[in-house]
mmCIF file of C-alpha atoms and ligand atoms in Angstrom:
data_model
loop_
_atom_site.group_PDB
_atom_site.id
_atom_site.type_symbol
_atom_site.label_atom_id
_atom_site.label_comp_id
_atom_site.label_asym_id
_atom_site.label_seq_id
_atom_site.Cartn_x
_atom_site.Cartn_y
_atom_site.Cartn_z
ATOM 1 C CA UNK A 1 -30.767 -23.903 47.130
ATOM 2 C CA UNK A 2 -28.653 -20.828 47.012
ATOM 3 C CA UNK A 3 -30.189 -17.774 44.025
ATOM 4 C CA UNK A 4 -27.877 -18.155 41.182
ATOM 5 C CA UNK A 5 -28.594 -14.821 39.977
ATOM 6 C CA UNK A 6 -25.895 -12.611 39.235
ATOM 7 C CA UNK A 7 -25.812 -9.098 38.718
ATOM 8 C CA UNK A 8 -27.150 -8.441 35.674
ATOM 9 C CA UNK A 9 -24.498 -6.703 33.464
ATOM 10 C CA UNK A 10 -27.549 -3.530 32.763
ATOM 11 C CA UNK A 11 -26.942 -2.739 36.876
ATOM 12 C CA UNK A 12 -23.296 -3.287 36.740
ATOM 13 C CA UNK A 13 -23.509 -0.491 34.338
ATOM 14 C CA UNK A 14 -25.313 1.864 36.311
ATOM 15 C CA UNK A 15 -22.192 1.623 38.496
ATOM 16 C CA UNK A 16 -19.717 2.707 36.004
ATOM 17 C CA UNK A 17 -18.870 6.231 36.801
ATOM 18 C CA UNK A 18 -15.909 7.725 34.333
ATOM 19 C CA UNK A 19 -15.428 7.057 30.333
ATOM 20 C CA UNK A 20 -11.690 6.287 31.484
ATOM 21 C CA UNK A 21 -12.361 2.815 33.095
ATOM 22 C CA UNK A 22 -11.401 -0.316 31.096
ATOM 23 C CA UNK A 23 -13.234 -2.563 30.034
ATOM 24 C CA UNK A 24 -12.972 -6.175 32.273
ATOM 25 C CA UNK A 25 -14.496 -9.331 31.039
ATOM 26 C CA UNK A 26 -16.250 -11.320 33.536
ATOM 27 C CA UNK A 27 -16.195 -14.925 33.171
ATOM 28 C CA UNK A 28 -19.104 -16.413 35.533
ATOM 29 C CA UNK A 29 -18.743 -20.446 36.885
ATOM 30 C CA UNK A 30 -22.249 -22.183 37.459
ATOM 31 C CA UNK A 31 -23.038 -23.704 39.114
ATOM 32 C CA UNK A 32 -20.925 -22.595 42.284
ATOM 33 C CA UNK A 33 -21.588 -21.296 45.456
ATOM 34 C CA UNK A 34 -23.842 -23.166 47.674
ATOM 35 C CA UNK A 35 -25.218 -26.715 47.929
ATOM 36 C CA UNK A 36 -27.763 -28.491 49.039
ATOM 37 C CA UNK A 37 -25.694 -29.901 51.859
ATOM 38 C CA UNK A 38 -25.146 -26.474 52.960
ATOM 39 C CA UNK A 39 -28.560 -24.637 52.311
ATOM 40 C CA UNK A 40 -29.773 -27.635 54.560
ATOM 41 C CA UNK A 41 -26.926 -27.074 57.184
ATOM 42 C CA UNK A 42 -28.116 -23.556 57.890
ATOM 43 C CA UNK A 43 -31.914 -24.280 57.288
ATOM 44 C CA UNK A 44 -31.004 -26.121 60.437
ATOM 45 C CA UNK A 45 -30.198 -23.722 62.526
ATOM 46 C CA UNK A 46 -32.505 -21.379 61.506
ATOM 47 C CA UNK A 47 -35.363 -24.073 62.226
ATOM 48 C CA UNK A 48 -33.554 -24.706 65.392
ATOM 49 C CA UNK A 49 -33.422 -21.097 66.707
ATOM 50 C CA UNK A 50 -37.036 -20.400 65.348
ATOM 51 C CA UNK A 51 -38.502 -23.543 67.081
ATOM 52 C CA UNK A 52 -36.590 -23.359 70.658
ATOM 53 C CA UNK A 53 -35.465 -19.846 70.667
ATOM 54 C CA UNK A 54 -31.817 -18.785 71.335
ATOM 55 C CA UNK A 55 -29.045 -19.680 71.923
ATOM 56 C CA UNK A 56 -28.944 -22.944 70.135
ATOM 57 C CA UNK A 57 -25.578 -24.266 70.261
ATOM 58 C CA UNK A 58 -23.624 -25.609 66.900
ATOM 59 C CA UNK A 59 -20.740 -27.888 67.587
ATOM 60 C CA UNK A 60 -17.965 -26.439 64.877
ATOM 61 C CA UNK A 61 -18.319 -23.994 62.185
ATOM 62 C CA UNK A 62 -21.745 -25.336 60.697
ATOM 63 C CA UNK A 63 -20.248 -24.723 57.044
ATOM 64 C CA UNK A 64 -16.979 -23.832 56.804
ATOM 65 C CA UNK A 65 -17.615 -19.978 55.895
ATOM 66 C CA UNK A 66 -17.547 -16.981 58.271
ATOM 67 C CA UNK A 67 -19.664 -14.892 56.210
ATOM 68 C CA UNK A 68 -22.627 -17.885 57.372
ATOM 69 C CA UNK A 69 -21.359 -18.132 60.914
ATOM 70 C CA UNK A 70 -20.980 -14.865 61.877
ATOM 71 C CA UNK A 71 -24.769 -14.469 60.224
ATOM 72 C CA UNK A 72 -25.864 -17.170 62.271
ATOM 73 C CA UNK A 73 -24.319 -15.726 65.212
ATOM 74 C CA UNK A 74 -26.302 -13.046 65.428
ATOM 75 C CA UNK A 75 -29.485 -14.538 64.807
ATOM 76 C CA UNK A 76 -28.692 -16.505 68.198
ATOM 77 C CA UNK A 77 -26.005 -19.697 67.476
ATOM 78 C CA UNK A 78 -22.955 -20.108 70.103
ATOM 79 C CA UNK A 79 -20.409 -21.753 68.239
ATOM 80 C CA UNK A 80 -18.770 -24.023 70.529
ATOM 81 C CA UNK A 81 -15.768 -26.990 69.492
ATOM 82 C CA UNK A 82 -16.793 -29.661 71.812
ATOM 83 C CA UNK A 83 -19.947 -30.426 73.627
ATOM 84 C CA UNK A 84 -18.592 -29.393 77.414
ATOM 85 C CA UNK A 85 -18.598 -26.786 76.509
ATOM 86 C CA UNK A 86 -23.008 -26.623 75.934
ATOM 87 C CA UNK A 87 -25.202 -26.323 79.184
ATOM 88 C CA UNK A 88 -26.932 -29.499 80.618
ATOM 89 C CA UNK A 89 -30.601 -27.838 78.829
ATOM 90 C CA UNK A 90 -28.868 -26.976 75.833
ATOM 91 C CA UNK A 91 -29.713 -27.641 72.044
ATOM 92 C CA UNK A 92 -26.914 -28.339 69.818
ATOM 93 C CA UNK A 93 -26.759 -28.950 66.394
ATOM 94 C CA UNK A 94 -23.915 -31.367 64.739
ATOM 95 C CA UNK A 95 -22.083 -29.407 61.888
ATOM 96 C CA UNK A 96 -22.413 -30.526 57.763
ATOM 97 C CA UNK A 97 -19.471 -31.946 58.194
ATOM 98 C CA UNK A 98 -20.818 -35.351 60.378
ATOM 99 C CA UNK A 99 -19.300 -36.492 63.403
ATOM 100 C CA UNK A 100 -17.729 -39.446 65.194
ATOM 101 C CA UNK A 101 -20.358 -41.905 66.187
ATOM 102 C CA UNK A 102 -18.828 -40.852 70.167
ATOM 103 C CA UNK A 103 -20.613 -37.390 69.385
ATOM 104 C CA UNK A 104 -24.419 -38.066 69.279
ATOM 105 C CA UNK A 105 -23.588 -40.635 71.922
ATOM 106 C CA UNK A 106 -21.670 -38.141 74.353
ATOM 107 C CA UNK A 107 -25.082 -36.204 73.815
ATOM 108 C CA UNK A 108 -27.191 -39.125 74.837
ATOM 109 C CA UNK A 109 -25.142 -39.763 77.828
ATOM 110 C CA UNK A 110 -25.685 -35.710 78.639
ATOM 111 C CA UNK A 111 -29.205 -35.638 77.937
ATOM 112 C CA UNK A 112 -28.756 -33.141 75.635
ATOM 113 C CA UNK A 113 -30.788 -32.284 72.685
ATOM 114 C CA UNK A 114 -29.225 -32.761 69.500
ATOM 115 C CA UNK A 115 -30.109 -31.949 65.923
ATOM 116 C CA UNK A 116 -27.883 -33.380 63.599
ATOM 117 C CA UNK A 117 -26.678 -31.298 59.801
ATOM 118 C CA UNK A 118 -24.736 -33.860 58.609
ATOM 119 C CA UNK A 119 -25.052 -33.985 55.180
ATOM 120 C CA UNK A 120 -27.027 -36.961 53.652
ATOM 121 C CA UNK A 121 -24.267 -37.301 51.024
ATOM 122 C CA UNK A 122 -21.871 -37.771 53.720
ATOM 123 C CA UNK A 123 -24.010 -39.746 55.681
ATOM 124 C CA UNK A 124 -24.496 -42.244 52.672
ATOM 125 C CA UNK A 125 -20.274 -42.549 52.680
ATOM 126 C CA UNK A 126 -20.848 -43.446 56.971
ATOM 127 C CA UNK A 127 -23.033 -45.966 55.505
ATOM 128 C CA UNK A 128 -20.897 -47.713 52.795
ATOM 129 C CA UNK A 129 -17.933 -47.681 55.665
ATOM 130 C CA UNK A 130 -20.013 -49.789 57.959
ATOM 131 C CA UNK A 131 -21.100 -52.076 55.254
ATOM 132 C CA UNK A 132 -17.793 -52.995 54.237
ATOM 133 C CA UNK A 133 -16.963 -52.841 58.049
ATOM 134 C CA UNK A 134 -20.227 -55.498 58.099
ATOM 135 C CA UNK A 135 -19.837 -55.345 61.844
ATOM 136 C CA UNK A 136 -16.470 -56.475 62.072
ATOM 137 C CA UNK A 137 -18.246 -60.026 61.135
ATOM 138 C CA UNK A 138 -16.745 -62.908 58.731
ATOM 139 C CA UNK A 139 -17.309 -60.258 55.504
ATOM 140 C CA UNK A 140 -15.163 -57.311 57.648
ATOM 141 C CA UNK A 141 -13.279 -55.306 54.877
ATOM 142 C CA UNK A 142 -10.186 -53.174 55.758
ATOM 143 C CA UNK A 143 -11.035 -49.695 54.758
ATOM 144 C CA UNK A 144 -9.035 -47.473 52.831
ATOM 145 C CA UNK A 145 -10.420 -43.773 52.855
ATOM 146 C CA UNK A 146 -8.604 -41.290 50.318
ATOM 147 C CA UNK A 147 -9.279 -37.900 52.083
ATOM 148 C CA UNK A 148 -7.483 -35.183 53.854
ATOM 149 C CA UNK A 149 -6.337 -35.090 57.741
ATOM 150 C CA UNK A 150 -7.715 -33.621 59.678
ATOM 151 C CA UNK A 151 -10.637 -32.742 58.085
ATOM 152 C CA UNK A 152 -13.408 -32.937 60.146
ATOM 153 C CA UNK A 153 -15.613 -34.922 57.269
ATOM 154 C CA UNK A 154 -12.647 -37.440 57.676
ATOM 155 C CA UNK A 155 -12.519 -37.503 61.075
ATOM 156 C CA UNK A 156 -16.625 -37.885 61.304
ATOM 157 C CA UNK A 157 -16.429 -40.647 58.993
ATOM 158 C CA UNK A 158 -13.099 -42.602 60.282
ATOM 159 C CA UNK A 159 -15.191 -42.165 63.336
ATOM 160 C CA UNK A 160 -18.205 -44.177 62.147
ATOM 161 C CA UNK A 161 -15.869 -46.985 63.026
ATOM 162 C CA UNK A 162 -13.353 -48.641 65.931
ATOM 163 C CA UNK A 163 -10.431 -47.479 65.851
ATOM 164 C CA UNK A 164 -7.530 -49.245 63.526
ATOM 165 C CA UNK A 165 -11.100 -49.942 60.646
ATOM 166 C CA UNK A 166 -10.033 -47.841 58.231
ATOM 167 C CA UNK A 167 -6.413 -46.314 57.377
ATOM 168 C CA UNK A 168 -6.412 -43.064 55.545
ATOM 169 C CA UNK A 169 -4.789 -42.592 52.019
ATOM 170 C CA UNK A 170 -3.807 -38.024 51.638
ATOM 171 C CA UNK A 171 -2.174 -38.520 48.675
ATOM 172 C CA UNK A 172 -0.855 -40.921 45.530
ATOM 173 C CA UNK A 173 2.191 -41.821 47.349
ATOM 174 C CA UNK A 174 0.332 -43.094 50.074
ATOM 175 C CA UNK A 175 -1.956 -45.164 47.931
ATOM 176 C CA UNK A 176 1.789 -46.430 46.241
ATOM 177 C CA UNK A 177 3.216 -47.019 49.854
ATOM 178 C CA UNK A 178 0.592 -48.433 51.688
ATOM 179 C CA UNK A 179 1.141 -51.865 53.064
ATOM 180 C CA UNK A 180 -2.279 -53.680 54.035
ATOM 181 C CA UNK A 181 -2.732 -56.643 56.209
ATOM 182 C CA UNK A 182 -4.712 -58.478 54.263
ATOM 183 C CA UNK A 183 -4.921 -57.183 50.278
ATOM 184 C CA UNK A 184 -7.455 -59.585 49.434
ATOM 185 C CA UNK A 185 -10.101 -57.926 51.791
ATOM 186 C CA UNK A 186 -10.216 -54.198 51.245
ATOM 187 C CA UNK A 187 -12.474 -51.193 50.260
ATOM 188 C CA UNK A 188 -12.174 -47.805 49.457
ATOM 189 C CA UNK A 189 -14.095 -44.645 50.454
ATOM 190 C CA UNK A 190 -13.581 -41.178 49.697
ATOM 191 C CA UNK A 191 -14.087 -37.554 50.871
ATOM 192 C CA UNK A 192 -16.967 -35.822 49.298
ATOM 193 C CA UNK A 193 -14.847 -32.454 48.324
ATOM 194 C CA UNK A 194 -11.937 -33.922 46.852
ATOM 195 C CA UNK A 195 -10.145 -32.805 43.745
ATOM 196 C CA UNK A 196 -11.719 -35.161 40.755
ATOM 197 C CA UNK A 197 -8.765 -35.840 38.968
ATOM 198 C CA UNK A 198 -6.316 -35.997 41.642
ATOM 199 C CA UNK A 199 -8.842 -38.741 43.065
ATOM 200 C CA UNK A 200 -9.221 -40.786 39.812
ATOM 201 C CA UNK A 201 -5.773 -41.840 40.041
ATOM 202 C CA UNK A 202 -5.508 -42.313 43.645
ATOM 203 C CA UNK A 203 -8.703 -44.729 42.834
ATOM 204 C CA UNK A 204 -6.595 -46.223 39.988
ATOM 205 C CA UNK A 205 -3.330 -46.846 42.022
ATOM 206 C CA UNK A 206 -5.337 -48.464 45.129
ATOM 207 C CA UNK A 207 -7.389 -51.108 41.828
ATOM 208 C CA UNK A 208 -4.027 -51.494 40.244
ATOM 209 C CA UNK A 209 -2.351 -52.864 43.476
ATOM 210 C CA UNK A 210 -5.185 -54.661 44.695
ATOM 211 C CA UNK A 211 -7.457 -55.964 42.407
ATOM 212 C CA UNK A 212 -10.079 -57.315 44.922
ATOM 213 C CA UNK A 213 -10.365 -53.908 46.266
ATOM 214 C CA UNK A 214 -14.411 -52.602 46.894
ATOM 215 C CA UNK A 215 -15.886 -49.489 46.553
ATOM 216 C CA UNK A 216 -17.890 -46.971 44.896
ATOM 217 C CA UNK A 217 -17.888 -46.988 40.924
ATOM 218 C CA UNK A 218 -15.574 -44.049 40.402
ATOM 219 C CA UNK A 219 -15.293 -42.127 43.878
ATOM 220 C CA UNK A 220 -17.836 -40.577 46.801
ATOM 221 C CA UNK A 221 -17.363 -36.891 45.605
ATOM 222 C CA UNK A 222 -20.614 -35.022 45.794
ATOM 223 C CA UNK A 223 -22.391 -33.564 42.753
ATOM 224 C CA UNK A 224 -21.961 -30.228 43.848
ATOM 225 C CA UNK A 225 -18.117 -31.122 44.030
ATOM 226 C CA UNK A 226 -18.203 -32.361 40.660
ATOM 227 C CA UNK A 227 -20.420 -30.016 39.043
ATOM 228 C CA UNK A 228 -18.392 -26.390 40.769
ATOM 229 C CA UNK A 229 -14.731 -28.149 39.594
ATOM 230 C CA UNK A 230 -16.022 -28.501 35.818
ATOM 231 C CA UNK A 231 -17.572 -25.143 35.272
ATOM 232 C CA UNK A 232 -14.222 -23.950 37.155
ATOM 233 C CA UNK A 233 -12.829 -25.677 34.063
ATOM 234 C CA UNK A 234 -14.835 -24.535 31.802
ATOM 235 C CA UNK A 235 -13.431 -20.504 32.265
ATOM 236 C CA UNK A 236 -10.427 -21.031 33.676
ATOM 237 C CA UNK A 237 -8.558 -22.170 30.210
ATOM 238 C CA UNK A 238 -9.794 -17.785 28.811
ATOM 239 C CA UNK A 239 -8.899 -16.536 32.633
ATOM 240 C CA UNK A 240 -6.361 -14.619 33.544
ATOM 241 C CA UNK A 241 -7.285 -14.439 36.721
ATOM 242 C CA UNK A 242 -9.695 -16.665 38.859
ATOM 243 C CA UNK A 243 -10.931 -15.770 42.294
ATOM 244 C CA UNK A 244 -12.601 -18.488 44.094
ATOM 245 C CA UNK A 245 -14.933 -17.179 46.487
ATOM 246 C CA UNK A 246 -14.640 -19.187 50.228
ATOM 247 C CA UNK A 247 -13.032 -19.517 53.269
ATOM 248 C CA UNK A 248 -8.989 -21.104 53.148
ATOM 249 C CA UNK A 249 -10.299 -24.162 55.577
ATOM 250 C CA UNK A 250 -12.964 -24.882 53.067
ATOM 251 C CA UNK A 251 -11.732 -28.161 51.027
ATOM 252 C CA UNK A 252 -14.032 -27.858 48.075
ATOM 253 C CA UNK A 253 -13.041 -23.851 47.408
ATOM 254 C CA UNK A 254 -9.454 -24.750 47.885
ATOM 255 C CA UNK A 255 -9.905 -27.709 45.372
ATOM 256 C CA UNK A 256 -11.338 -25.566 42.753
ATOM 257 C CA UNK A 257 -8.768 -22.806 43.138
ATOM 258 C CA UNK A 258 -6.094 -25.558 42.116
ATOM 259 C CA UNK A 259 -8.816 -26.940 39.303
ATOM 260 C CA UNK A 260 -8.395 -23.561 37.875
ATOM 261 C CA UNK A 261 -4.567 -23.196 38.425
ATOM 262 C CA UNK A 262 -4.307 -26.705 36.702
ATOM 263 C CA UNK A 263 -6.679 -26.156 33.528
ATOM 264 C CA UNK A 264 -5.107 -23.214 32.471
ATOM 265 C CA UNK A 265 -5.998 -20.083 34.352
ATOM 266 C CA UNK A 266 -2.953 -18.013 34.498
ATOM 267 C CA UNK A 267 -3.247 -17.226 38.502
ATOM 268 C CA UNK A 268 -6.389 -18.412 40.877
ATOM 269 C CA UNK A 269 -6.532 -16.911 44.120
ATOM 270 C CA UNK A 270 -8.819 -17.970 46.989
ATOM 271 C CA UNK A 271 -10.493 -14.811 48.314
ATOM 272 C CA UNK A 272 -13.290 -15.149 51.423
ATOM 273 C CA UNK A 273 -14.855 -11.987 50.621
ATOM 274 C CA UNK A 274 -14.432 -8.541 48.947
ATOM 275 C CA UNK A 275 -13.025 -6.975 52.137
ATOM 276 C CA UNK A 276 -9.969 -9.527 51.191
ATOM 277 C CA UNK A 277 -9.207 -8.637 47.610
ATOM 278 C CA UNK A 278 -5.929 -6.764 46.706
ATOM 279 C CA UNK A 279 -6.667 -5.307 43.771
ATOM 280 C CA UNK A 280 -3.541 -5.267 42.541
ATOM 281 C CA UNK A 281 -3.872 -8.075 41.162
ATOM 282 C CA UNK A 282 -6.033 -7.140 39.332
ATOM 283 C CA UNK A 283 -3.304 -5.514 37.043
ATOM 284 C CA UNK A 284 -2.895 -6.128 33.746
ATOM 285 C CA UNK A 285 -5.872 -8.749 33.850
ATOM 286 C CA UNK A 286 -8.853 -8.806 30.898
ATOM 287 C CA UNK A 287 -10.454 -11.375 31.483
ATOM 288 C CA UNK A 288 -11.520 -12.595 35.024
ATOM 289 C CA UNK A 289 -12.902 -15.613 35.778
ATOM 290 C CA UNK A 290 -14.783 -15.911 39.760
ATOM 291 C CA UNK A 291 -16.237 -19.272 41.217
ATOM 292 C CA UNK A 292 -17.560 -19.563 44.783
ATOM 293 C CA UNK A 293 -17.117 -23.011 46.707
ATOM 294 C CA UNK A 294 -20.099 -24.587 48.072
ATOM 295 C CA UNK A 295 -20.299 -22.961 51.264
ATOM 296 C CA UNK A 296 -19.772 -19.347 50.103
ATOM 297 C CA UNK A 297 -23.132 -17.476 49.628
ATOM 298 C CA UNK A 298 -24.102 -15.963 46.209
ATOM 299 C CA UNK A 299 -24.386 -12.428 47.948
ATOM 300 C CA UNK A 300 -20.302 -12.689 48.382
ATOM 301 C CA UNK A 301 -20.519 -13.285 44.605
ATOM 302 C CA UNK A 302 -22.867 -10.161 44.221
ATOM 303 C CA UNK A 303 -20.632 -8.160 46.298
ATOM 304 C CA UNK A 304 -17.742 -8.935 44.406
ATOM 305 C CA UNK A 305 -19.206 -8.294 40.798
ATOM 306 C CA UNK A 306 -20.951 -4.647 42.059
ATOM 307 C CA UNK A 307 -17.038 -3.214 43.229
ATOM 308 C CA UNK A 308 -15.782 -4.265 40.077
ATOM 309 C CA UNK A 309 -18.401 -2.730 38.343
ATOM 310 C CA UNK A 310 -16.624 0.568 39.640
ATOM 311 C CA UNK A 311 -13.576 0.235 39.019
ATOM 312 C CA UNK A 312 -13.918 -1.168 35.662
ATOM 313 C CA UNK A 313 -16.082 -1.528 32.824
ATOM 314 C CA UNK A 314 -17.588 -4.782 33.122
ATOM 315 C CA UNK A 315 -18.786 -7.440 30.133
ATOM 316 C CA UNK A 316 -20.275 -10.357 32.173
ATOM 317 C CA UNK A 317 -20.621 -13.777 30.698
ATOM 318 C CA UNK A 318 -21.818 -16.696 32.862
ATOM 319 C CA UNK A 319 -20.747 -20.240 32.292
ATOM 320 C CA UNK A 320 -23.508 -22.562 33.244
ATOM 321 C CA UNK A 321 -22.211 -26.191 32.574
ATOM 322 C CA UNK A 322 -24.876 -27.832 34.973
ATOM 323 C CA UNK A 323 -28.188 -26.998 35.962
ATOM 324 C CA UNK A 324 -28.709 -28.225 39.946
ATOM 325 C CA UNK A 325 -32.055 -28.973 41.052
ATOM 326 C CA UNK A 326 -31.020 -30.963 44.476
ATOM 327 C CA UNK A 327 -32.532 -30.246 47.649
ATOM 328 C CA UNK A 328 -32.488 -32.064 51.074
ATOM 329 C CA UNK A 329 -35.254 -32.480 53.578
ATOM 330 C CA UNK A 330 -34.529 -31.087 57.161
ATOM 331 C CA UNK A 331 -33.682 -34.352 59.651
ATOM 332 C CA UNK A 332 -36.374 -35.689 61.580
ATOM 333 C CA UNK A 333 -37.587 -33.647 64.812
ATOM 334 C CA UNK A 334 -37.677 -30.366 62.220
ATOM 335 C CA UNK A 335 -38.847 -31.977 59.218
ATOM 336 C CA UNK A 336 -42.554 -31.147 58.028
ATOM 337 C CA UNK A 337 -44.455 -31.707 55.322
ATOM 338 C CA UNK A 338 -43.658 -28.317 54.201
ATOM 339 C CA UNK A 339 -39.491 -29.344 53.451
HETATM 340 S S1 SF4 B 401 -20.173 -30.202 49.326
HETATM 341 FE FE1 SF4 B 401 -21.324 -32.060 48.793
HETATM 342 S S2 SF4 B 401 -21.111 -33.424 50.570
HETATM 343 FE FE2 SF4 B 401 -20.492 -31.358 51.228
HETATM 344 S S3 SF4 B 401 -22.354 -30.463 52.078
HETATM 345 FE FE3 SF4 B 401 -22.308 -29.893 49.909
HETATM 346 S S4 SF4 B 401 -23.504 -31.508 48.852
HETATM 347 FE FE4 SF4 B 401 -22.977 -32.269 50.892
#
């Protein structure tokens, strides 16, 4: 799990240069920043390139943060998008994200040596899909998945299945709209970085219109999901600004930049990493509020709070709603008794 420290206000101060500088309140989330899901993801490839030496190839961003690539990178990973493109005696590892079942079997069928990141919280929604699925036997379910296209979560786990098993649901007008087969024999799944709230009614739509729907008992978001949208909510309501730390094609920071926009923050901004922010709008702001999604390191937070620290003079407060203690053994050819 990622450090949750945070620069302690005492340094901040030692970065205050003039008696002129205002004074900006710092409202900390936490939990935020990384998971278990990704801590594992890159424990992988570390383990990977430390055990068979580089290159070890990753098939797409392992985390969806360029800060981690590009550190990965030059420890040794090529990131490639599809497996033609990795040499006949390559390694490759399969991103957080999962992957269609035709990945790890395209491997197979290229001898190649895979290592698969897939996140066990992600791999417990493949799971549920193929139990509903039940093998396409007398008990085969229709399945509809609430997530976002596109996504490569949602295409890894539409992909768990043949084609035409599950229909996917973006949005509460598509849960109003859609028009199933059968509505007696359905489930739901879900992405694991959705929006909470914006879920909880999709859920309630989809058991509204079909009352014999299965599923999960509220939704498959993650903890870390959960747990990094309410301490978003928990500052947001005092901010008038939140950044959220992490990449734009990184669901779970985008979600809580709109968690903060929607619980009262007067303006959330999505910012990858200090090189990014325009501190202009930074104007007129007293009290800031900064989260980091789950695949933005806690250094990017560090970063962040040690240039404010001269520009302004800095009160830092940090929100923890949830203590995390979660961790995730490596996957099977690099797990010892040591993870
Ligand atoms: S956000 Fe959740 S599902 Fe995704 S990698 Fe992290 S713990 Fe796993």
């Amino acid at each position: 799990m990622s450090d949750q420290t945070f620069l302690a206000p005492e340094r901040a101060a030692e970065h205050v240069s003039s008696t002129e500088q205002r004074t900006l309140r710092v409202l900390l989330a936490g939990p935020r920043g990384f998971c278990a899901g990704v801590d594992r993801a890159i424990r992988v490839v570390e383990e990977a390139l430390r055990r068979y030496g580089a290159p070890v190839y990753v098939r797409h961003e392992i985390v969806h943060n360029r800060t981690v690539v590009e550190g990965l990178e030059a420890k040794g990973a090529i990131f490639v998008e599809e497996l033609d493109e990795v040499p006949a005696d390559g390694h490759v590892v399969f991103s957080a994200h999962g992957v269609p079942k035709a990945v790890p079997a395209e491997a197979e069928r290229r001898n190649l040596l895979y290592l698969d990141a897939t996140c066990p919280l992600v791999s417990k929604v493949h799971r549920e899909a193929e139990r509903h699925f039940a093998g396409g036997g007398p008990e085969q379910r229709h399945i509809l998945m609430i997530g976002h296209a596109g996504h490569p979560e949602v295409v890894g786990t539409m992909g768990q299945l043949p084609q035409g098993a599950v229909t996917l649901i973006n949005d509460a007008d598509e849960a109003r709209s859609v028009q199933p087969e059968d509505p007696s024999r359905l489930a739901f799944i879900t992405q694991t970085t959705l929006s909470v709230d914006d879920t909880a009614e999709i859920v309630d739509i989809l058991r509204t219109r079909f009352p014999d729907i299965e599923g999960p008992r509220r939704e498959d978001i993650c903890y870390a999901t959960t747990n990094r949208q309410e301490a978003v909510k928990a500052i947001a309501p005092e901010s008038d600004l939140v950044i959220v730390i992490g990449s734009p094609n990184s669901s779970n920071s985008q979600r809580l930049r709109e968690v903060a926009e929607r619980s009262g923050a007067r303006r959330a901004l999505l910012v990858p990493k200090l090189a990014d922010l325009d501190w202009s709008v930074l104007e007129g702001v007293e009290t800031l509020g900064i989260s980091a999604g789950a695949s933005a390191p806690e250094t990017l937070v560090q970063e962040m709070v040690v240039a404010l620290s001269e520009h302004f003079v800095l009160q830092i407060e940090e929100r923890i709603v949830k203590k995390e203690n979660v961790s995730f053994r490596l996957p099977g050819p690099l797990a010892t008794s040591a993870d």
